[in-house]
C-alpha positions in Angstrom: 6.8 -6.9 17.1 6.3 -4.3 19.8 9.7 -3.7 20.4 9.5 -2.7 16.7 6.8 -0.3 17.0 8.4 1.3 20.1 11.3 2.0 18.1 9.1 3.5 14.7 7.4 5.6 17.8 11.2 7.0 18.6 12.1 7.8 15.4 9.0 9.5 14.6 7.5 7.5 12.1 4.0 8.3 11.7 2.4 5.1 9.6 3.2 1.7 9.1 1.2 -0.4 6.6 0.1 -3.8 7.3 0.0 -5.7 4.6 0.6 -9.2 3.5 -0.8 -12.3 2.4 -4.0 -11.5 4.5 -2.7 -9.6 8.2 -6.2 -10.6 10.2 -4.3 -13.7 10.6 -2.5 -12.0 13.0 -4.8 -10.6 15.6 -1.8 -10.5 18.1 -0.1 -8.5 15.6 -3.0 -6.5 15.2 -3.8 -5.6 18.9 -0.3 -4.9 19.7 -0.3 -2.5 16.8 -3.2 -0.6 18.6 -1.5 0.4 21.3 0.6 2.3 20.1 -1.5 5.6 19.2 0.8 8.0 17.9 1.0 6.0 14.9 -1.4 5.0 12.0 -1.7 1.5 10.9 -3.4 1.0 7.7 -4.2 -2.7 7.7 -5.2 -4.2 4.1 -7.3 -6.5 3.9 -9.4 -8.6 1.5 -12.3 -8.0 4.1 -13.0 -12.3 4.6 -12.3 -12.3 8.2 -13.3 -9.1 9.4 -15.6 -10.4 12.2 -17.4 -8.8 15.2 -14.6 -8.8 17.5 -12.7 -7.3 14.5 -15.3 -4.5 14.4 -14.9 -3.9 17.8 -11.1 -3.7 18.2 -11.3 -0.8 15.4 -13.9 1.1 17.0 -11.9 1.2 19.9 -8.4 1.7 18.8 -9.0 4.4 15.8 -5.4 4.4 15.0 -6.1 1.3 13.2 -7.5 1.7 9.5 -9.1 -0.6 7.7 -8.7 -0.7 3.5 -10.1 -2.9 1.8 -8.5 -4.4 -1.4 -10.9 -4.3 -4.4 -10.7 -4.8 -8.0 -13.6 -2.8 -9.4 -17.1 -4.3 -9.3 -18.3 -7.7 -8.8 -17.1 -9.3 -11.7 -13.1 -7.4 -11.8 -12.9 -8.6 -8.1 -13.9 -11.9 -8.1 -12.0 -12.7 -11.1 -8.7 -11.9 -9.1 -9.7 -12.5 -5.3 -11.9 -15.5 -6.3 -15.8 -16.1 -6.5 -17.7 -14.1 -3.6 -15.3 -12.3 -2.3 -16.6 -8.9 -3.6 -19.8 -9.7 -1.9 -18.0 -10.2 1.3 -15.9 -6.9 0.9 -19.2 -5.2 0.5 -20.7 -7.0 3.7 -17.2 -5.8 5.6 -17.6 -2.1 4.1 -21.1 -2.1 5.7 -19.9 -3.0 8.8 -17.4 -0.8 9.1 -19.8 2.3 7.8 -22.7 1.5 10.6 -19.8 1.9 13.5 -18.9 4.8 11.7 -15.5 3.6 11.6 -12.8 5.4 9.3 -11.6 3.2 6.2 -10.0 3.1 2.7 -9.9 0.9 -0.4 -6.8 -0.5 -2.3 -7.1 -0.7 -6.1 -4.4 -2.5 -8.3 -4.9 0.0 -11.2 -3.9 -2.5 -14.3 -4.8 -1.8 -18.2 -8.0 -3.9 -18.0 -10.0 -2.4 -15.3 -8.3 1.2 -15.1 -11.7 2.7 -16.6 -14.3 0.8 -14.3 -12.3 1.7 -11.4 -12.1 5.5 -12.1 -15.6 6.4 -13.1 -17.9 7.9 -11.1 -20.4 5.0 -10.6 -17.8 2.7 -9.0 -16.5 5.9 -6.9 -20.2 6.7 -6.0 -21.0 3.2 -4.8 -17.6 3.6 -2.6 -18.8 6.8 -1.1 -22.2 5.5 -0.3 -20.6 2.4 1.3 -18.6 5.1 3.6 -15.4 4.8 1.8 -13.2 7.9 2.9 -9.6 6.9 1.3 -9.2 5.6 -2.3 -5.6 4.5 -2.8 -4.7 3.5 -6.9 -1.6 1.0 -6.5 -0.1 1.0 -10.1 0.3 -2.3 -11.3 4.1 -3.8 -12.1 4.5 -6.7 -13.6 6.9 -9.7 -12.1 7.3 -11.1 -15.6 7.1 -10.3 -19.1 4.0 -12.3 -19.1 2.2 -10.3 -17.8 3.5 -6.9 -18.7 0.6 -6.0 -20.3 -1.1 -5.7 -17.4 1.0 -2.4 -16.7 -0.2 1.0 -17.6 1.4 2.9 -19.9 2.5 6.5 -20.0 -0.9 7.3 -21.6 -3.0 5.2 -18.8 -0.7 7.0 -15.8 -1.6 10.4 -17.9 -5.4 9.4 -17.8 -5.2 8.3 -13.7 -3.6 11.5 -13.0 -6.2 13.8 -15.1 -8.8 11.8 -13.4 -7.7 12.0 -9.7 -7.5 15.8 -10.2 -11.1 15.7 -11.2 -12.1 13.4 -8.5 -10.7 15.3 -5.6 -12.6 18.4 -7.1 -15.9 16.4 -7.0 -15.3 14.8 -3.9 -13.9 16.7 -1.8 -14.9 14.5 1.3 -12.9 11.7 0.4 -9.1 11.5 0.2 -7.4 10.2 -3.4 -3.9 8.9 -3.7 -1.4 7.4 -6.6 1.3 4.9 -6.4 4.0 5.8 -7.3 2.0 8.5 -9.5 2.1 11.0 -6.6 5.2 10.5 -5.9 6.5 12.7 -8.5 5.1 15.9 -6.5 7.6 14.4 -4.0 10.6 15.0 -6.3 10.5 11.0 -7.2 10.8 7.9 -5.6 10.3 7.5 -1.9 11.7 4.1 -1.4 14.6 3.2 0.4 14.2 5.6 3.4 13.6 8.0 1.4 10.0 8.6 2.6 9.5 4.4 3.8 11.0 1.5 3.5 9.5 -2.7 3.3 10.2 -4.8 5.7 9.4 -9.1 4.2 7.8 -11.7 5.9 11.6 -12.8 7.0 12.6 -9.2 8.2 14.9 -8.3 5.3 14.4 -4.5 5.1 14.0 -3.8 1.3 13.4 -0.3 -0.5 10.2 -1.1 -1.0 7.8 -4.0 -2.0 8.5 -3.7 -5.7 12.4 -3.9 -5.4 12.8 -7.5 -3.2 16.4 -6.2 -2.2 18.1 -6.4 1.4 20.8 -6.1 2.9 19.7 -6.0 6.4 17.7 -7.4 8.7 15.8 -6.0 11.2 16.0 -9.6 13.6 19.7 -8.4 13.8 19.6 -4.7 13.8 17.9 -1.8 15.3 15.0 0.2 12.6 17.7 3.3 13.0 20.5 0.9 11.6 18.5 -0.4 9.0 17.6 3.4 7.4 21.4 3.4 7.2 22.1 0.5 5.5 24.5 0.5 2.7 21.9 -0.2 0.4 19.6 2.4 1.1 22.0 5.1 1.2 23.7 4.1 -1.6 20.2 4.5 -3.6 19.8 7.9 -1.6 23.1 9.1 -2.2 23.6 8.7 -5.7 20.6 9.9 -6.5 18.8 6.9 -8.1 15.8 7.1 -6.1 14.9 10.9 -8.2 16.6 10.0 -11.3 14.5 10.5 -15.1 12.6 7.4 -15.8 9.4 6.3 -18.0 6.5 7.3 -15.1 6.2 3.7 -13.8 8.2 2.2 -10.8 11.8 3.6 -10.5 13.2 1.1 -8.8 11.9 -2.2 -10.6 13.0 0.0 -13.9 16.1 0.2 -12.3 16.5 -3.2 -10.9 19.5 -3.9 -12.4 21.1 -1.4 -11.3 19.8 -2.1 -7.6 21.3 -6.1 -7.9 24.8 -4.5 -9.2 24.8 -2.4 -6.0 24.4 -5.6 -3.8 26.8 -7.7 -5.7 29.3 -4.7 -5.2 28.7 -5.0 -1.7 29.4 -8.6 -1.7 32.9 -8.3 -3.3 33.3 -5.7 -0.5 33.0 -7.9 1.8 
């Protein structure tokens, strides 16, 4: 893993987001990540394990960030991250707030709690806890199931006019939009593009909502893996920026992602 990070460190890359399953597992994961101080690691988290020695290891390697994955208020979070848990996120955010440590929350933004999790009172109780980062993670569904669960061009119209009036009343605290923002970008930033997603078996994907590889960064160097043909096919040919409904490009696109790696294939 530090052999990894040394080589982000080369090539200049500035954050790398620890996410997983639950990343406290890894507390050697964790404390190699804080040496290495020109990089940012946001570390998400559910909060459950954030312990004393936890506390400690942030407050003295700031490059580590807490953010703390929430669903809303008590009864949004639970129902999700299971009973008591939002009660233990609250615990972790105090914690974090009397060492005065710098941290964000994560919030799946889904058709049923979109409302809760953008009005004032939830974003109040957030400041008061000590929150200083809010990140809004648009939800995209895995099946059709539970499409409904996505926004829809009229919800993503409603987060946007309401982060615009959140960064005017709180101007202490940072807002962000996934993959909302992106669009100030000049589209998608997947693939290289801005970042890339690298699994739980090193397979270096565009990004978490388009499961692709074609590499692997147990074989290869994180310079080789920027160039794989995947990637640069979706940089090249312009997929990454191209017109779409407002949602996730790349899961919209997914077909079209598979037919590039069954083209390799043949190549091969």
């Amino acid at each position: 893993m530090g052999e990894h990070f040394s080589q982000a460190n080369e090539l200049g890359i500035s954050f790398i987001l620890l996410a997983g399953g639950e990343p406290l597992i890894r507390k050697d994961v964790i404390e190699t990540a804080g040496e290495y101080q020109d990089i940012l690691f946001p570390i998400y988290t559910n909060g459950t394990l954030l312990d004393d020695e936890y506390i400690k290891l942030f407050d003295k390697k700031r490059n580590l960030l807490p953010v703390f994955s929430i669903e809303g208020k008590r009864e949004k979070t639970d129902d999700r991250r299971g009973s008591g848990v939002y009660a233990k996120l609250k615990q972790a955010m105090e914690s974090a707030r009397k060492k005065h440590l710098f941290f964000g929350a994560s919030i799946t933004a889904t058709t049923e709690n979109l409302h809760e999790i953008t009005e004032d009172a939830f974003l109040d109780d957030l400041q008061n806890n000590g929150c200083k980062v809010v990140i809004y993670v648009e939800y995209v569904p895995v099946s059709e199931e539970s499409s409904s669960l996505a926004p829809s061009d009229r919800e993503r119209e409603y987060l946007s006019q309401r982060l615009a009036a959140m960064r005017e009343k709180y101007p202490d605290m940072v807002f962000l939009s996934f993959p909302g923002d992106e669009e100030s970008a000049g589209g998608c930033l997947a693939a290289g593009r801005g970042f890339f997603h690298i699994n739980s078996h090193g397979g270096a994907e565009p990004c978490p909502f388009s499961p692709y590889s074609d590499i692997n960064v147990k074989d290869t160097s994180l310079r080789e893996a920027l160039r794989s043909p995947l990637f640069m096919t979706l940089r090249d040919q312009n997929i990454l920026a191209g017109v779409h409904s407002g949602g996730c490009v790349l899961f919209e696109k997914r077909e079209q992602v598979e037919a590039i790696l069954t083209a390799e294939s043949v190549c091969k």
